[in-house]
């Protein structure tokens, strides 16, 4: 999966252990063909993944890829569409449930983070109805899911979006939708934590959520 190691302090070069991991399936700077998906299909894809969940006990070790703290994850059909930064050590990525073009699934100590790309250019639904569609799809996929009312939020990099509470199967967390200035697509990120998940892990998950940036539309 595309991520970028940070320089080792004082050297300006990535740490050797992290440097070995800088050989992703789609290297940073690549430009694969753009996938155009209708909004409904995009949301269903993401929400189907969310409904399935990421049970740690039953997941084969070979499916897990350890991510170093500070790793950068590119999300979207073209390089630099949206970028998220992994905060803290110990997060693992499910390779079978992740595709840089459309979604990432991360987990750590009872906390699951799912980020998904949704194309808004091929539908009349538009950004303003995305939250309503998100709630509808979640209720169909899991009758026990509850998505709260959206509230405005701003990322650490200045991106604007909406966020609200999310509960499912005894787990609690948030759902956040980020929109770039052009509003041609959206990035949806959910965080769900088990009751005994550590507060520090949840805080780092939320820091990842708020790290989103849109380099292609900067300035």
Tab-separated table of C-alpha atoms in Angstrom:
chain	number	residue	atom	x	y	z
A	1	UNK	CA	0.000	0.000	0.000
A	2	UNK	CA	1.314	3.472	-0.740
A	3	UNK	CA	2.964	5.096	2.213
A	4	UNK	CA	6.058	7.140	2.782
A	5	UNK	CA	8.542	6.813	5.622
A	6	UNK	CA	9.616	9.922	7.518
A	7	UNK	CA	13.274	11.022	7.773
A	8	UNK	CA	15.267	9.849	10.769
A	9	UNK	CA	15.822	12.910	13.042
A	10	UNK	CA	19.110	14.671	12.327
A	11	UNK	CA	19.886	12.826	9.093
A	12	UNK	CA	17.281	13.911	6.574
A	13	UNK	CA	17.057	10.274	5.448
A	14	UNK	CA	14.430	7.643	6.245
A	15	UNK	CA	15.335	5.134	8.912
A	16	UNK	CA	16.760	1.950	7.347
A	17	UNK	CA	13.961	-0.233	8.748
A	18	UNK	CA	11.327	2.076	7.317
A	19	UNK	CA	13.212	2.473	4.057
A	20	UNK	CA	12.733	-1.225	3.333
A	21	UNK	CA	9.009	-0.625	3.446
A	22	UNK	CA	9.067	2.076	0.816
A	23	UNK	CA	8.310	-0.341	-2.017
A	24	UNK	CA	4.483	-0.099	-2.273
A	25	UNK	CA	2.385	-1.748	-4.959
A	26	UNK	CA	1.669	1.709	-6.358
A	27	UNK	CA	4.600	4.011	-5.698
A	28	UNK	CA	4.044	7.640	-4.747
A	29	UNK	CA	3.884	9.777	-7.842
A	30	UNK	CA	2.259	7.095	-10.042
A	31	UNK	CA	-0.760	7.941	-12.145
A	32	UNK	CA	-3.033	4.912	-12.621
A	33	UNK	CA	-6.148	5.216	-14.754
A	34	UNK	CA	-8.980	7.064	-13.048
A	35	UNK	CA	-11.899	4.942	-11.886
A	36	UNK	CA	-15.250	6.624	-12.113
A	37	UNK	CA	-17.832	5.113	-9.777
A	38	UNK	CA	-21.376	6.263	-9.128
A	39	UNK	CA	-21.943	7.654	-5.641
A	40	UNK	CA	-24.242	4.840	-4.598
A	41	UNK	CA	-21.789	2.150	-5.681
A	42	UNK	CA	-18.945	3.942	-3.928
A	43	UNK	CA	-20.841	4.311	-0.680
A	44	UNK	CA	-22.085	0.714	-0.789
A	45	UNK	CA	-18.537	-0.541	-1.334
A	46	UNK	CA	-17.240	1.364	1.664
A	47	UNK	CA	-20.166	0.588	3.923
A	48	UNK	CA	-20.118	-3.111	3.025
A	49	UNK	CA	-16.542	-3.175	4.262
A	50	UNK	CA	-17.539	-1.354	7.417
A	51	UNK	CA	-20.373	-3.773	8.127
A	52	UNK	CA	-18.102	-6.770	7.758
A	53	UNK	CA	-15.772	-5.457	10.481
A	54	UNK	CA	-12.164	-6.507	11.076
A	55	UNK	CA	-12.042	-9.334	13.689
A	56	UNK	CA	-8.434	-9.539	14.841
A	57	UNK	CA	-8.508	-13.088	16.186
A	58	UNK	CA	-9.661	-14.703	12.952
A	59	UNK	CA	-7.482	-12.634	10.612
A	60	UNK	CA	-4.469	-14.451	9.187
A	61	UNK	CA	-1.142	-12.889	10.051
A	62	UNK	CA	-0.155	-12.798	6.381
A	63	UNK	CA	-2.992	-10.354	5.710
A	64	UNK	CA	-1.589	-7.804	8.148
A	65	UNK	CA	0.975	-5.211	7.179
A	66	UNK	CA	2.553	-3.249	10.009
A	67	UNK	CA	2.614	0.497	9.427
A	68	UNK	CA	5.293	2.736	10.949
A	69	UNK	CA	4.212	5.853	12.780
A	70	UNK	CA	4.123	8.798	10.393
A	71	UNK	CA	3.436	6.664	7.309
A	72	UNK	CA	1.515	8.517	4.601
A	73	UNK	CA	-1.420	6.774	2.929
A	74	UNK	CA	-2.565	8.021	-0.478
A	75	UNK	CA	-6.250	7.419	-1.175
A	76	UNK	CA	-7.957	7.845	-4.537
A	77	UNK	CA	-7.608	6.881	-8.201
A	78	UNK	CA	-4.736	9.299	-8.871
A	79	UNK	CA	-1.578	10.144	-6.972
A	80	UNK	CA	-2.011	12.732	-4.231
A	81	UNK	CA	-5.822	12.834	-4.394
A	82	UNK	CA	-6.106	12.557	-0.613
A	83	UNK	CA	-3.383	11.826	1.938
A	84	UNK	CA	-3.689	10.551	5.515
A	85	UNK	CA	-0.926	10.271	8.116
A	86	UNK	CA	-0.686	7.303	10.494
A	87	UNK	CA	-0.346	8.580	14.061
A	88	UNK	CA	1.372	6.367	16.623
A	89	UNK	CA	2.978	2.945	16.446
A	90	UNK	CA	1.278	-0.449	16.272
A	91	UNK	CA	-1.310	0.071	13.531
A	92	UNK	CA	-1.740	-2.747	11.033
A	93	UNK	CA	-3.322	-2.606	7.602
A	94	UNK	CA	-5.542	-5.367	6.187
A	95	UNK	CA	-4.120	-5.999	2.720
A	96	UNK	CA	-7.153	-7.994	1.568
A	97	UNK	CA	-9.545	-5.196	2.577
A	98	UNK	CA	-7.475	-2.286	1.289
A	99	UNK	CA	-6.989	-0.793	-2.165
A	100	UNK	CA	-5.264	2.601	-2.595
A	101	UNK	CA	-7.822	3.513	-5.255
A	102	UNK	CA	-10.818	3.123	-2.964
A	103	UNK	CA	-10.260	2.196	0.696
A	104	UNK	CA	-7.991	1.420	3.636
A	105	UNK	CA	-8.753	-0.723	6.697
A	106	UNK	CA	-6.534	-0.292	9.759
A	107	UNK	CA	-6.793	-1.791	13.243
A	108	UNK	CA	-5.040	-1.669	16.575
A	109	UNK	CA	-5.984	-2.967	20.043
A	110	UNK	CA	-9.746	-3.052	19.526
A	111	UNK	CA	-9.988	0.089	17.388
A	112	UNK	CA	-10.876	-0.106	13.684
A	113	UNK	CA	-10.390	2.703	11.180
A	114	UNK	CA	-11.837	2.538	7.657
A	115	UNK	CA	-11.229	5.241	5.062
A	116	UNK	CA	-13.021	5.248	1.710
A	117	UNK	CA	-13.000	7.326	-1.472
A	118	UNK	CA	-16.389	8.242	-3.008
A	119	UNK	CA	-16.720	9.772	-6.473
A	120	UNK	CA	-19.350	12.544	-6.660
A	121	UNK	CA	-18.995	13.465	-10.348
A	122	UNK	CA	-21.335	10.862	-11.824
A	123	UNK	CA	-24.415	11.495	-9.737
A	124	UNK	CA	-26.803	14.322	-8.981
A	125	UNK	CA	-26.788	13.472	-5.274
A	126	UNK	CA	-23.925	15.858	-4.600
A	127	UNK	CA	-22.018	16.550	-1.425
A	128	UNK	CA	-24.981	18.022	0.453
A	129	UNK	CA	-26.839	14.696	0.436
A	130	UNK	CA	-23.863	12.500	1.235
A	131	UNK	CA	-24.585	12.319	4.969
A	132	UNK	CA	-28.192	11.321	4.352
A	133	UNK	CA	-27.069	8.603	1.968
A	134	UNK	CA	-24.455	7.424	4.446
A	135	UNK	CA	-27.062	7.018	7.182
A	136	UNK	CA	-29.466	5.188	4.862
A	137	UNK	CA	-26.873	2.709	3.621
A	138	UNK	CA	-25.665	1.986	7.142
A	139	UNK	CA	-29.155	1.287	8.426
A	140	UNK	CA	-29.797	-1.107	5.538
A	141	UNK	CA	-26.476	-2.889	5.991
A	142	UNK	CA	-26.829	-3.139	9.782
A	143	UNK	CA	-30.130	-2.320	11.465
A	144	UNK	CA	-28.296	-1.752	14.732
A	145	UNK	CA	-26.093	1.033	13.357
A	146	UNK	CA	-26.802	4.562	14.510
A	147	UNK	CA	-25.317	7.637	12.843
A	148	UNK	CA	-25.752	10.949	14.657
A	149	UNK	CA	-26.337	14.406	13.247
A	150	UNK	CA	-23.403	15.967	11.376
A	151	UNK	CA	-21.389	18.854	12.749
A	152	UNK	CA	-18.830	20.955	10.871
A	153	UNK	CA	-15.185	20.021	11.373
A	154	UNK	CA	-11.812	21.207	10.037
A	155	UNK	CA	-8.758	18.982	9.615
A	156	UNK	CA	-5.254	19.817	10.812
A	157	UNK	CA	-4.407	20.708	7.188
A	158	UNK	CA	-7.434	22.974	6.755
A	159	UNK	CA	-9.806	20.579	4.958
A	160	UNK	CA	-13.491	21.041	5.756
A	161	UNK	CA	-16.044	18.337	6.432
A	162	UNK	CA	-18.753	16.959	8.692
A	163	UNK	CA	-18.560	14.535	11.602
A	164	UNK	CA	-21.004	12.725	13.861
A	165	UNK	CA	-21.242	9.875	16.348
A	166	UNK	CA	-21.461	6.280	15.114
A	167	UNK	CA	-22.438	3.164	17.057
A	168	UNK	CA	-22.573	-0.448	15.873
A	169	UNK	CA	-22.689	-3.836	17.606
A	170	UNK	CA	-21.621	-2.530	20.992
A	171	UNK	CA	-18.848	-0.386	19.556
A	172	UNK	CA	-18.779	3.413	19.540
A	173	UNK	CA	-16.943	5.986	17.491
A	174	UNK	CA	-17.373	8.563	14.768
A	175	UNK	CA	-18.026	8.945	11.064
A	176	UNK	CA	-16.392	11.842	9.241
A	177	UNK	CA	-16.823	13.025	5.663
A	178	UNK	CA	-14.136	15.263	4.160
A	179	UNK	CA	-14.615	17.310	0.988
A	180	UNK	CA	-11.937	19.015	-1.137
A	181	UNK	CA	-12.648	22.550	-2.413
A	182	UNK	CA	-13.927	21.262	-5.756
A	183	UNK	CA	-16.322	18.783	-4.068
A	184	UNK	CA	-15.854	16.301	-6.933
A	185	UNK	CA	-15.312	13.480	-4.460
A	186	UNK	CA	-15.419	12.773	-0.735
A	187	UNK	CA	-13.330	10.870	1.783
A	188	UNK	CA	-15.318	8.982	4.420
A	189	UNK	CA	-13.521	7.787	7.550
A	190	UNK	CA	-15.056	5.816	10.401
A	191	UNK	CA	-13.581	4.947	13.771
A	192	UNK	CA	-15.181	2.192	15.864
A	193	UNK	CA	-13.792	1.123	19.232
A	194	UNK	CA	-14.601	-1.812	21.463
A	195	UNK	CA	-15.727	-0.947	25.030
A	196	UNK	CA	-12.314	-1.693	26.576
A	197	UNK	CA	-10.188	-0.042	23.910
A	198	UNK	CA	-7.570	2.300	25.331
A	199	UNK	CA	-8.264	6.025	25.260
A	200	UNK	CA	-4.807	6.685	23.837
A	201	UNK	CA	-5.414	4.432	20.845
A	202	UNK	CA	-8.743	6.136	20.154
A	203	UNK	CA	-7.055	9.538	20.345
A	204	UNK	CA	-4.442	8.465	17.804
A	205	UNK	CA	-7.179	7.113	15.536
A	206	UNK	CA	-8.934	10.482	15.667
A	207	UNK	CA	-5.638	12.235	14.959
A	208	UNK	CA	-5.345	10.084	11.813
A	209	UNK	CA	-8.882	11.097	10.826
A	210	UNK	CA	-8.030	14.786	11.219
A	211	UNK	CA	-4.742	14.473	9.315
A	212	UNK	CA	-6.472	14.321	5.916
A	213	UNK	CA	-5.202	16.689	3.239
A	214	UNK	CA	-5.848	17.267	-0.468
A	215	UNK	CA	-2.467	18.113	-2.065
A	216	UNK	CA	-3.807	18.356	-5.617
A	217	UNK	CA	-6.204	21.138	-4.628
A	218	UNK	CA	-3.906	23.031	-2.289
A	219	UNK	CA	-3.665	26.733	-2.952
